[in-house]
mmCIF file of C-alpha atoms in Angstrom:
data_model
loop_
_atom_site.group_PDB
_atom_site.id
_atom_site.type_symbol
_atom_site.label_atom_id
_atom_site.label_comp_id
_atom_site.label_asym_id
_atom_site.label_seq_id
_atom_site.Cartn_x
_atom_site.Cartn_y
_atom_site.Cartn_z
ATOM 1 C CA MET A 1 28.093 -39.520 200.037
ATOM 2 C CA PRO A 2 30.878 -37.041 199.278
ATOM 3 C CA ARG A 3 30.217 -33.325 199.569
ATOM 4 C CA ARG A 4 31.055 -30.924 196.790
ATOM 5 C CA GLY A 5 34.633 -29.694 197.066
ATOM 6 C CA GLU A 6 35.633 -32.502 199.429
ATOM 7 C CA ASN A 7 38.138 -33.992 196.972
ATOM 8 C CA ILE A 8 36.661 -37.482 197.298
ATOM 9 C CA PHE A 9 35.132 -39.279 194.314
ATOM 10 C CA LYS A 10 34.408 -42.724 192.906
ATOM 11 C CA ARG A 11 36.721 -43.922 190.118
ATOM 12 C CA LYS A 12 35.677 -45.797 186.993
ATOM 13 C CA ASP A 13 37.351 -48.945 188.344
ATOM 14 C CA GLY A 14 34.934 -48.934 191.331
ATOM 15 C CA ARG A 15 37.456 -47.735 193.902
ATOM 16 C CA TRP A 16 37.157 -44.487 195.857
ATOM 17 C CA GLU A 17 39.871 -41.852 195.707
ATOM 18 C CA ALA A 18 40.604 -39.013 198.153
ATOM 19 C CA ARG A 19 43.297 -36.390 197.879
ATOM 20 C CA TYR A 20 44.774 -33.782 200.192
ATOM 21 C CA ILE A 21 47.460 -31.104 200.047
ATOM 22 C CA HIS A 22 50.749 -32.621 201.186
ATOM 23 C CA HIS A 23 53.071 -29.685 200.548
ATOM 24 C CA TYR A 24 53.615 -26.596 198.421
ATOM 25 C CA GLU A 25 56.217 -25.961 195.745
ATOM 26 C CA ASN A 26 56.650 -22.421 194.432
ATOM 27 C CA GLY A 27 53.296 -21.518 195.919
ATOM 28 C CA LYS A 28 51.487 -24.420 194.214
ATOM 29 C CA ALA A 29 49.756 -27.214 196.100
ATOM 30 C CA LYS A 30 51.116 -30.736 195.702
ATOM 31 C CA TYR A 31 48.584 -33.449 196.446
ATOM 32 C CA ARG A 32 48.792 -36.944 197.879
ATOM 33 C CA TYR A 33 46.215 -39.582 196.868
ATOM 34 C CA ILE A 34 44.430 -42.190 199.014
ATOM 35 C CA TYR A 35 42.451 -45.179 197.684
ATOM 36 C CA GLY A 36 39.872 -47.463 199.254
ATOM 37 C CA ALA A 37 36.806 -49.618 198.741
ATOM 38 C CA SER A 38 34.300 -47.077 200.101
ATOM 39 C CA TYR A 39 33.776 -43.378 200.631
ATOM 40 C CA MET A 40 34.031 -43.673 204.415
ATOM 41 C CA GLU A 41 37.205 -45.776 204.167
ATOM 42 C CA VAL A 42 39.152 -43.252 202.080
ATOM 43 C CA LYS A 43 37.862 -40.369 204.170
ATOM 44 C CA ALA A 44 39.099 -42.048 207.361
ATOM 45 C CA LYS A 45 42.412 -43.039 205.733
ATOM 46 C CA ARG A 46 42.964 -39.446 204.655
ATOM 47 C CA LEU A 47 42.355 -38.173 208.172
ATOM 48 C CA ALA A 48 44.859 -40.695 209.570
ATOM 49 C CA GLU A 49 47.464 -39.659 206.967
ATOM 50 C CA GLN A 50 46.984 -35.958 207.674
ATOM 51 C CA ALA A 51 47.421 -36.547 211.402
ATOM 52 C CA LEU A 52 50.907 -38.041 210.953
ATOM 53 C CA PRO A 53 53.642 -35.648 212.177
ATOM 54 C CA GLU A 54 55.513 -35.782 208.857
ATOM 55 C CA ASN A 55 52.365 -34.607 207.050
ATOM 56 C CA ASN A 56 51.594 -31.678 209.369
ATOM 57 C CA ILE A 57 53.108 -29.163 206.987
ATOM 58 C CA ILE A 58 52.798 -25.397 206.923
ATOM 59 C CA PRO A 59 52.188 -24.056 203.401
ATOM 60 C CA HIS A 60 55.064 -21.998 202.014
ATOM 61 C CA ASN A 61 52.758 -19.215 200.877
ATOM 62 C CA LYS A 62 50.360 -18.505 203.710
ATOM 63 C CA GLN A 63 48.846 -15.557 201.848
ATOM 64 C CA THR A 64 47.203 -17.897 199.319
ATOM 65 C CA ALA A 65 46.116 -20.556 201.813
ATOM 66 C CA THR A 66 42.492 -21.710 201.844
ATOM 67 C CA PHE A 67 40.338 -22.329 204.867
ATOM 68 C CA GLU A 68 40.738 -26.100 204.304
ATOM 69 C CA THR A 69 44.522 -25.780 204.625
ATOM 70 C CA LEU A 70 44.394 -23.764 207.842
ATOM 71 C CA ALA A 71 41.691 -25.961 209.389
ATOM 72 C CA GLY A 72 43.770 -29.076 208.664
ATOM 73 C CA VAL A 73 46.878 -27.559 210.250
ATOM 74 C CA TRP A 74 44.843 -26.393 213.270
ATOM 75 C CA LEU A 75 43.284 -29.825 213.770
ATOM 76 C CA ALA A 76 46.657 -31.542 213.595
ATOM 77 C CA ASP A 77 48.128 -29.098 216.114
ATOM 78 C CA VAL A 78 45.245 -29.141 218.580
ATOM 79 C CA LYS A 79 45.002 -32.940 218.532
ATOM 80 C CA VAL A 80 47.876 -33.360 220.993
ATOM 81 C CA THR A 81 46.511 -30.803 223.468
ATOM 82 C CA VAL A 82 42.886 -31.913 223.994
ATOM 83 C CA LYS A 83 40.999 -35.047 224.990
ATOM 84 C CA GLU A 84 40.170 -37.523 222.245
ATOM 85 C CA SER A 85 36.463 -36.797 222.639
ATOM 86 C CA THR A 86 37.102 -33.060 222.242
ATOM 87 C CA TYR A 87 39.178 -33.628 219.115
ATOM 88 C CA THR A 88 36.504 -35.788 217.471
ATOM 89 C CA ARG A 89 33.929 -33.064 218.216
ATOM 90 C CA TYR A 90 36.185 -30.420 216.628
ATOM 91 C CA TYR A 91 36.807 -32.658 213.623
ATOM 92 C CA ARG A 92 33.091 -33.256 213.096
ATOM 93 C CA ILE A 93 32.297 -29.543 213.329
ATOM 94 C CA VAL A 94 34.977 -28.710 210.756
ATOM 95 C CA GLN A 95 34.029 -31.503 208.337
ATOM 96 C CA VAL A 96 30.240 -31.400 208.596
ATOM 97 C CA TYR A 97 29.402 -27.762 209.327
ATOM 98 C CA LEU A 98 32.284 -25.484 208.284
ATOM 99 C CA PHE A 99 33.702 -27.089 205.151
ATOM 100 C CA PRO A 100 30.414 -26.879 203.170
ATOM 101 C CA HIS A 101 30.589 -23.078 203.520
ATOM 102 C CA LEU A 102 34.318 -22.392 203.698
ATOM 103 C CA ARG A 103 36.396 -25.311 202.380
ATOM 104 C CA GLN A 104 37.912 -23.731 199.246
ATOM 105 C CA GLN A 105 37.601 -20.116 200.371
ATOM 106 C CA PRO A 106 40.965 -18.300 200.327
ATOM 107 C CA LEU A 107 41.491 -16.923 203.818
ATOM 108 C CA SER A 108 42.189 -13.474 202.397
ATOM 109 C CA LYS A 109 38.734 -13.445 200.742
ATOM 110 C CA ILE A 110 36.687 -14.199 203.869
ATOM 111 C CA ASP A 111 35.255 -10.779 204.644
ATOM 112 C CA ALA A 112 33.007 -9.188 207.249
ATOM 113 C CA ALA A 113 29.888 -9.470 205.069
ATOM 114 C CA PHE A 114 30.341 -13.220 204.712
ATOM 115 C CA LEU A 115 30.876 -13.703 208.437
ATOM 116 C CA ARG A 116 27.826 -11.596 209.322
ATOM 117 C CA GLY A 117 25.659 -13.822 207.152
ATOM 118 C CA LEU A 118 27.134 -17.143 208.277
ATOM 119 C CA PRO A 119 25.142 -17.522 211.554
ATOM 120 C CA GLU A 120 21.864 -17.033 209.679
ATOM 121 C CA LYS A 121 22.888 -19.625 207.073
ATOM 122 C CA LEU A 122 23.762 -22.133 209.779
ATOM 123 C CA LEU A 123 20.521 -21.483 211.658
ATOM 124 C CA GLY A 124 18.453 -21.904 208.515
ATOM 125 C CA GLU A 125 20.133 -24.777 206.668
ATOM 126 C CA GLY A 126 23.431 -25.587 208.346
ATOM 127 C CA GLY A 127 22.543 -29.099 209.499
ATOM 128 C CA ILE A 128 22.964 -32.408 207.687
ATOM 129 C CA GLY A 129 20.777 -32.411 204.591
ATOM 130 C CA GLY A 130 20.106 -28.674 204.887
ATOM 131 C CA THR A 131 18.177 -28.919 208.144
ATOM 132 C CA PRO A 132 18.060 -25.984 210.590
ATOM 133 C CA LEU A 133 20.443 -25.871 213.549
ATOM 134 C CA SER A 134 19.712 -24.665 217.072
ATOM 135 C CA PRO A 135 21.311 -21.431 218.387
ATOM 136 C CA LYS A 136 23.363 -23.572 220.798
ATOM 137 C CA SER A 137 24.765 -25.696 217.941
ATOM 138 C CA VAL A 138 25.553 -22.614 215.858
ATOM 139 C CA SER A 139 27.349 -21.007 218.811
ATOM 140 C CA ASP A 140 29.487 -24.156 219.231
ATOM 141 C CA ILE A 141 30.376 -24.090 215.523
ATOM 142 C CA LEU A 142 31.320 -20.416 215.652
ATOM 143 C CA CYS A 143 33.491 -21.041 218.730
ATOM 144 C CA VAL A 144 35.539 -23.552 216.707
ATOM 145 C CA LEU A 145 35.732 -21.136 213.773
ATOM 146 C CA LYS A 146 36.911 -18.379 216.113
ATOM 147 C CA SER A 147 39.657 -20.661 217.464
ATOM 148 C CA ILE A 148 40.817 -21.468 213.921
ATOM 149 C CA PHE A 149 40.992 -17.777 212.999
ATOM 150 C CA GLN A 150 42.856 -16.893 216.196
ATOM 151 C CA TYR A 151 45.321 -19.696 215.516
ATOM 152 C CA GLY A 152 45.762 -18.490 211.942
ATOM 153 C CA ARG A 153 46.411 -14.892 212.920
ATOM 154 C CA LYS A 154 48.941 -16.062 215.498
ATOM 155 C CA TYR A 155 50.898 -17.798 212.726
ATOM 156 C CA GLU A 156 50.459 -14.948 210.237
ATOM 157 C CA TYR A 157 47.729 -16.322 207.994
ATOM 158 C CA PRO A 158 45.498 -13.648 206.406
ATOM 159 C CA CYS A 159 42.510 -14.443 208.620
ATOM 160 C CA PRO A 160 39.681 -12.020 209.455
ATOM 161 C CA GLU A 161 39.353 -10.683 212.984
ATOM 162 C CA SER A 162 37.497 -13.218 215.127
ATOM 163 C CA ASN A 163 35.462 -10.429 216.752
ATOM 164 C CA LEU A 164 33.567 -10.072 213.468
ATOM 165 C CA LEU A 165 31.629 -13.236 214.357
ATOM 166 C CA ARG A 166 28.190 -12.623 215.862
ATOM 167 C CA TYR A 167 26.681 -15.347 218.016
ATOM 168 C CA PRO A 168 22.930 -16.048 217.867
ATOM 169 C CA GLN A 169 20.882 -15.450 220.972
ATOM 170 C CA LYS A 170 20.418 -18.721 222.815
ATOM 171 C CA LYS A 171 17.065 -19.534 224.338
ATOM 172 C CA SER A 172 17.264 -20.627 227.936
ATOM 173 C CA LYS A 173 16.357 -24.285 228.172
ATOM 174 C CA SER A 174 14.120 -25.167 231.066
ATOM 175 C CA ILE A 175 14.872 -28.541 232.635
ATOM 176 C CA LYS A 176 12.262 -29.992 234.931
ATOM 177 C CA ILE A 177 13.225 -31.115 238.386
ATOM 178 C CA LEU A 178 11.460 -33.785 240.399
ATOM 179 C CA THR A 179 8.457 -32.691 242.396
ATOM 180 C CA GLU A 180 8.662 -33.209 246.138
ATOM 181 C CA GLU A 181 6.160 -36.064 245.862
ATOM 182 C CA ASN A 182 8.060 -37.864 243.101
ATOM 183 C CA ARG A 183 11.392 -37.295 244.815
ATOM 184 C CA MET A 184 10.254 -38.785 248.115
ATOM 185 C CA LYS A 185 8.572 -41.731 246.360
ATOM 186 C CA LEU A 186 11.699 -42.430 244.317
ATOM 187 C CA GLU A 187 13.988 -42.190 247.341
ATOM 188 C CA GLN A 188 11.945 -44.757 249.262
ATOM 189 C CA LEU A 189 11.900 -47.160 246.328
ATOM 190 C CA LEU A 190 15.661 -46.860 245.897
ATOM 191 C CA LEU A 191 16.463 -47.371 249.575
ATOM 192 C CA ASP A 192 14.421 -50.592 249.570
ATOM 193 C CA SER A 193 16.139 -51.954 246.434
ATOM 194 C CA GLU A 194 19.316 -53.999 246.078
ATOM 195 C CA ASP A 195 20.143 -53.705 242.361
ATOM 196 C CA THR A 196 22.911 -51.577 240.826
ATOM 197 C CA THR A 197 20.432 -49.429 238.872
ATOM 198 C CA SER A 198 18.879 -48.254 242.138
ATOM 199 C CA LEU A 199 22.340 -47.692 243.590
ATOM 200 C CA GLY A 200 23.317 -45.450 240.670
ATOM 201 C CA ILE A 201 20.135 -43.374 240.756
ATOM 202 C CA LEU A 202 20.308 -42.876 244.533
ATOM 203 C CA PHE A 203 23.991 -41.993 244.347
ATOM 204 C CA THR A 204 23.267 -39.259 241.785
ATOM 205 C CA MET A 205 20.346 -37.857 243.770
ATOM 206 C CA PHE A 206 22.642 -37.225 246.758
ATOM 207 C CA THR A 207 25.899 -36.220 245.018
ATOM 208 C CA GLY A 208 24.828 -34.530 241.766
ATOM 209 C CA VAL A 209 27.423 -36.357 239.616
ATOM 210 C CA ARG A 210 27.045 -36.400 235.833
ATOM 211 C CA ILE A 211 25.945 -39.650 234.194
ATOM 212 C CA GLY A 212 29.342 -40.172 232.512
ATOM 213 C CA GLU A 213 31.093 -39.658 235.855
ATOM 214 C CA LEU A 214 28.706 -42.112 237.512
ATOM 215 C CA CYS A 215 29.464 -44.750 234.865
ATOM 216 C CA GLY A 216 33.194 -44.272 235.527
ATOM 217 C CA LEU A 217 33.070 -44.723 239.306
ATOM 218 C CA ARG A 218 34.814 -47.729 240.836
ATOM 219 C CA TRP A 219 34.560 -48.874 244.434
ATOM 220 C CA GLU A 220 38.177 -47.818 244.962
ATOM 221 C CA ASP A 221 37.055 -44.206 244.455
ATOM 222 C CA ILE A 222 35.007 -44.279 247.662
ATOM 223 C CA ASP A 223 36.765 -43.646 250.966
ATOM 224 C CA PHE A 224 34.657 -45.174 253.726
ATOM 225 C CA HIS A 225 36.903 -43.706 256.425
ATOM 226 C CA SER A 226 36.397 -40.082 255.422
ATOM 227 C CA PHE A 227 32.957 -40.607 253.788
ATOM 228 C CA THR A 228 34.059 -39.109 250.449
ATOM 229 C CA VAL A 229 34.091 -40.055 246.777
ATOM 230 C CA HIS A 230 36.829 -39.059 244.326
ATOM 231 C CA VAL A 231 35.498 -38.178 240.853
ATOM 232 C CA CYS A 232 38.453 -38.857 238.556
ATOM 233 C CA ARG A 233 37.153 -40.440 235.322
ATOM 234 C CA THR A 234 34.227 -40.382 232.926
ATOM 235 C CA VAL A 235 32.769 -42.742 230.329
ATOM 236 C CA GLU A 236 31.501 -41.510 226.963
ATOM 237 C CA ARG A 237 30.797 -42.702 223.437
ATOM 238 C CA ILE A 238 32.646 -40.828 220.696
ATOM 239 C CA ALA A 239 33.207 -41.091 216.942
ATOM 240 C CA ASP A 240 35.918 -43.585 215.984
ATOM 241 C CA LEU A 241 38.267 -41.964 213.469
ATOM 242 C CA ASN A 242 40.422 -45.066 213.097
ATOM 243 C CA PRO A 243 40.231 -46.072 209.410
ATOM 244 C CA LYS A 244 40.448 -49.760 210.348
ATOM 245 C CA ALA A 245 37.610 -49.635 212.884
ATOM 246 C CA GLU A 246 34.537 -51.723 212.088
ATOM 247 C CA ALA A 247 32.138 -49.438 214.001
ATOM 248 C CA LYS A 248 31.641 -45.698 213.592
ATOM 249 C CA THR A 249 31.753 -45.033 217.331
ATOM 250 C CA LYS A 250 33.515 -46.359 220.412
ATOM 251 C CA VAL A 251 33.269 -46.066 224.197
ATOM 252 C CA VAL A 252 36.202 -44.487 226.018
ATOM 253 C CA VAL A 253 37.071 -44.127 229.695
ATOM 254 C CA SER A 254 38.961 -40.894 230.209
ATOM 255 C CA GLU A 255 39.540 -37.991 232.563
ATOM 256 C CA PRO A 256 36.585 -35.746 233.450
ATOM 257 C CA LYS A 257 35.636 -32.907 231.100
ATOM 258 C CA THR A 258 37.520 -30.091 232.906
ATOM 259 C CA LYS A 259 40.050 -29.654 235.726
ATOM 260 C CA ASN A 260 37.176 -28.527 237.977
ATOM 261 C CA SER A 261 35.445 -31.840 237.339
ATOM 262 C CA PHE A 262 38.259 -33.579 239.234
ATOM 263 C CA ARG A 263 36.849 -33.274 242.723
ATOM 264 C CA ILE A 264 36.223 -34.909 246.077
ATOM 265 C CA ILE A 265 32.587 -34.988 247.175
ATOM 266 C CA PRO A 266 31.620 -35.586 250.825
ATOM 267 C CA LEU A 267 29.009 -38.327 251.192
ATOM 268 C CA PRO A 268 26.017 -38.064 253.513
ATOM 269 C CA GLU A 269 26.445 -40.528 256.351
ATOM 270 C CA PHE A 270 23.354 -42.533 255.385
ATOM 271 C CA LEU A 271 24.653 -42.925 251.796
ATOM 272 C CA ALA A 272 28.061 -44.092 253.006
ATOM 273 C CA GLY A 273 26.296 -46.728 255.134
ATOM 274 C CA TYR A 274 24.070 -47.752 252.204
ATOM 275 C CA LEU A 275 27.165 -48.214 250.026
ATOM 276 C CA SER A 276 29.305 -49.976 252.635
ATOM 277 C CA VAL A 277 27.029 -53.017 252.804
ATOM 278 C CA ARG A 278 27.024 -53.322 249.009
ATOM 279 C CA LYS A 279 30.687 -52.695 248.196
ATOM 280 C CA ARG A 280 32.578 -55.029 245.901
ATOM 281 C CA ASP A 281 36.168 -55.509 244.800
ATOM 282 C CA PRO A 282 37.900 -52.082 244.591
ATOM 283 C CA GLN A 283 38.455 -52.488 240.833
ATOM 284 C CA CYS A 284 34.775 -53.165 240.131
ATOM 285 C CA TYR A 285 32.479 -50.471 238.759
ATOM 286 C CA LEU A 286 29.545 -49.336 240.893
ATOM 287 C CA LEU A 287 26.989 -49.747 238.121
ATOM 288 C CA THR A 288 27.949 -53.252 236.999
ATOM 289 C CA GLY A 289 29.411 -54.932 240.076
ATOM 290 C CA ASN A 290 32.281 -56.216 237.938
ATOM 291 C CA LYS A 291 35.374 -54.887 236.158
ATOM 292 C CA LYS A 292 33.513 -54.001 232.974
ATOM 293 C CA HIS A 293 31.940 -50.561 232.765
ATOM 294 C CA THR A 294 28.578 -49.617 231.280
ATOM 295 C CA GLU A 295 28.112 -46.661 228.969
ATOM 296 C CA PRO A 296 25.860 -43.653 229.739
ATOM 297 C CA HIS A 297 23.214 -44.429 227.113
ATOM 298 C CA GLN A 298 22.761 -47.959 228.421
ATOM 299 C CA PHE A 299 22.377 -46.746 231.987
ATOM 300 C CA TYR A 300 19.987 -44.006 230.866
ATOM 301 C CA ILE A 301 17.722 -46.688 229.380
ATOM 302 C CA ARG A 302 17.891 -48.613 232.663
ATOM 303 C CA TYR A 303 16.947 -45.423 234.517
ATOM 304 C CA GLN A 304 13.962 -44.701 232.248
ATOM 305 C CA ASN A 305 12.726 -48.288 232.556
ATOM 306 C CA TYR A 306 12.973 -47.996 236.349
ATOM 307 C CA LEU A 307 10.806 -44.853 236.391
ATOM 308 C CA ARG A 308 8.283 -46.414 234.018
ATOM 309 C CA ARG A 309 8.130 -49.645 236.002
ATOM 310 C CA HIS A 310 7.338 -47.786 239.220
ATOM 311 C CA GLY A 311 4.897 -45.286 237.747
ATOM 312 C CA ILE A 312 7.052 -42.190 238.266
ATOM 313 C CA GLU A 313 6.859 -39.266 235.834
ATOM 314 C CA ASN A 314 9.599 -39.407 233.215
ATOM 315 C CA HIS A 315 12.514 -37.002 233.683
ATOM 316 C CA SER A 316 15.892 -36.748 232.006
ATOM 317 C CA PHE A 317 18.747 -38.220 234.024
ATOM 318 C CA HIS A 318 20.281 -34.753 234.202
ATOM 319 C CA ALA A 319 17.143 -33.661 236.106
ATOM 320 C CA LEU A 320 18.531 -35.583 239.103
ATOM 321 C CA ARG A 321 21.570 -33.288 239.078
ATOM 322 C CA HIS A 322 19.319 -30.228 238.834
ATOM 323 C CA THR A 323 17.129 -31.527 241.647
ATOM 324 C CA PHE A 324 20.186 -32.090 243.837
ATOM 325 C CA ALA A 325 21.487 -28.554 243.223
ATOM 326 C CA THR A 326 18.094 -26.966 243.859
ATOM 327 C CA ARG A 327 17.606 -28.868 247.109
ATOM 328 C CA CYS A 328 21.067 -27.852 248.299
ATOM 329 C CA VAL A 329 20.298 -24.169 247.754
ATOM 330 C CA GLU A 330 16.934 -24.478 249.498
ATOM 331 C CA MET A 331 18.654 -26.117 252.478
ATOM 332 C CA GLY A 332 21.130 -23.248 252.812
ATOM 333 C CA PHE A 333 24.299 -24.585 251.136
ATOM 334 C CA ASP A 334 26.786 -21.812 250.454
ATOM 335 C CA THR A 335 27.153 -21.295 246.716
ATOM 336 C CA LYS A 336 30.929 -21.773 246.603
ATOM 337 C CA SER A 337 30.755 -25.206 248.237
ATOM 338 C CA LEU A 338 27.914 -26.287 245.973
ATOM 339 C CA SER A 339 29.771 -25.069 242.886
ATOM 340 C CA GLU A 340 32.807 -27.199 243.793
ATOM 341 C CA ILE A 341 30.642 -30.246 244.576
ATOM 342 C CA LEU A 342 29.043 -29.954 241.127
ATOM 343 C CA GLY A 343 32.435 -29.459 239.453
ATOM 344 C CA HIS A 344 31.746 -26.002 238.026
ATOM 345 C CA ALA A 345 34.425 -23.498 237.070
ATOM 346 C CA ASN A 346 32.514 -20.614 238.676
ATOM 347 C CA ILE A 347 29.457 -20.011 240.824
ATOM 348 C CA ASN A 348 27.593 -18.167 238.039
ATOM 349 C CA THR A 349 26.999 -21.468 236.245
ATOM 350 C CA THR A 350 25.657 -22.968 239.449
ATOM 351 C CA LEU A 351 23.222 -20.120 240.057
ATOM 352 C CA SER A 352 22.065 -19.460 236.498
ATOM 353 C CA VAL A 353 21.759 -22.981 235.140
ATOM 354 C CA TYR A 354 21.312 -25.519 237.918
ATOM 355 C CA VAL A 355 19.321 -23.744 240.608
ATOM 356 C CA HIS A 356 15.536 -23.814 240.306
ATOM 357 C CA PRO A 357 13.792 -22.413 243.423
ATOM 358 C CA SER A 358 10.423 -24.050 244.016
ATOM 359 C CA ILE A 359 7.247 -21.985 244.248
ATOM 360 C CA GLN A 360 7.121 -22.817 247.957
ATOM 361 C CA GLN A 361 10.643 -21.462 248.399
ATOM 362 C CA LYS A 362 9.627 -18.265 246.619
ATOM 363 C CA LYS A 363 6.530 -17.920 248.794
ATOM 364 C CA THR A 364 8.622 -18.366 251.932
ATOM 365 C CA GLN A 365 10.957 -15.615 250.837
ATOM 366 C CA MET A 366 8.103 -13.278 249.882
ATOM 367 C CA GLU A 367 6.450 -13.712 253.278
ATOM 368 C CA ARG A 368 9.485 -12.024 254.806
ATOM 369 C CA LEU A 369 8.381 -8.764 253.159
ATOM 370 C CA THR A 370 6.143 -6.897 255.637
ATOM 371 C CA PRO A 371 5.556 -3.197 256.322
ATOM 372 C CA SER A 372 8.084 -1.808 258.740
ATOM 373 C CA HIS A 373 5.346 -0.829 261.253
ATOM 374 C CA VAL A 374 3.958 -4.373 261.414
ATOM 375 C CA ARG A 375 5.515 -6.502 264.112
ATOM 376 C CA PRO A 376 5.547 -10.287 263.725
#
């Protein structure tokens, strides 16, 4: 259903109508109209129209521009500089979370008091249907808003200073890692199996790749001479903004999330041997054995079914990555090497998020503390 102020409504003849600002004349907005059989159809058609280069206009009078105008210009400009999945995330944040609070607000009227209260509004009722949002979600929304304001100030729109935004305190999320018992049991089961699900789980346990990166791996990415794997693509499901699309989402194969995610990971010798006897045509994907990829959600279901079938405690797939990182630290990996293997931009992420010393590791370290007069 349309939101208030969205400029989409149902006509008396049964059709849906959407409008958007096409240009300005003498400081007044001139609209263009879109028609369709459903709300979602006209909304998607309008997005496609606004994305066309000839429609990416800058209003003549920036001093009277609304947030909707600036956000539309920003989206059109940023679309050519980011991945498709990133753009769809930005678009959803603007449409679903920012427009309900800011759509028709003149930029010159957005003051410090409003911005101070916005995080609390989003936390309390910023979700779909007025549901609360998590501090992490609110921080992501405010990051997009900050980018829009910075863009606006760069091009001389009357935007508030982005440093007026206050981010909510995020609670650290604890992710369980596999116990030593479960890890060893799972490893043995995987080594004795021949299916591609086992191959994918084992591969992640000894390389720490993300599930999207795992789904994107082909046999051509593995170098059996140097015992390395080249991580160069990822698979993900994103919103489909094509107005002619039958489904709301689609699966895309694209480059990894950041430049640091492009990386070469050395393979343990045993894993290279395990893979060499199972390799297929270079163009085939590891997880399917053919030239058609699987998507992360489908493989996650296969992973959960595997754990359930073998009586192993349920863990998120990302827990395998955490377990890998924690084991590496416990075995003495230097942090810089581990950070590059995991595809992180800096070692702080590696240490603060992915490393979980076990209680036994802590005990071992504590036993090193003895009075100076006591000799071992």
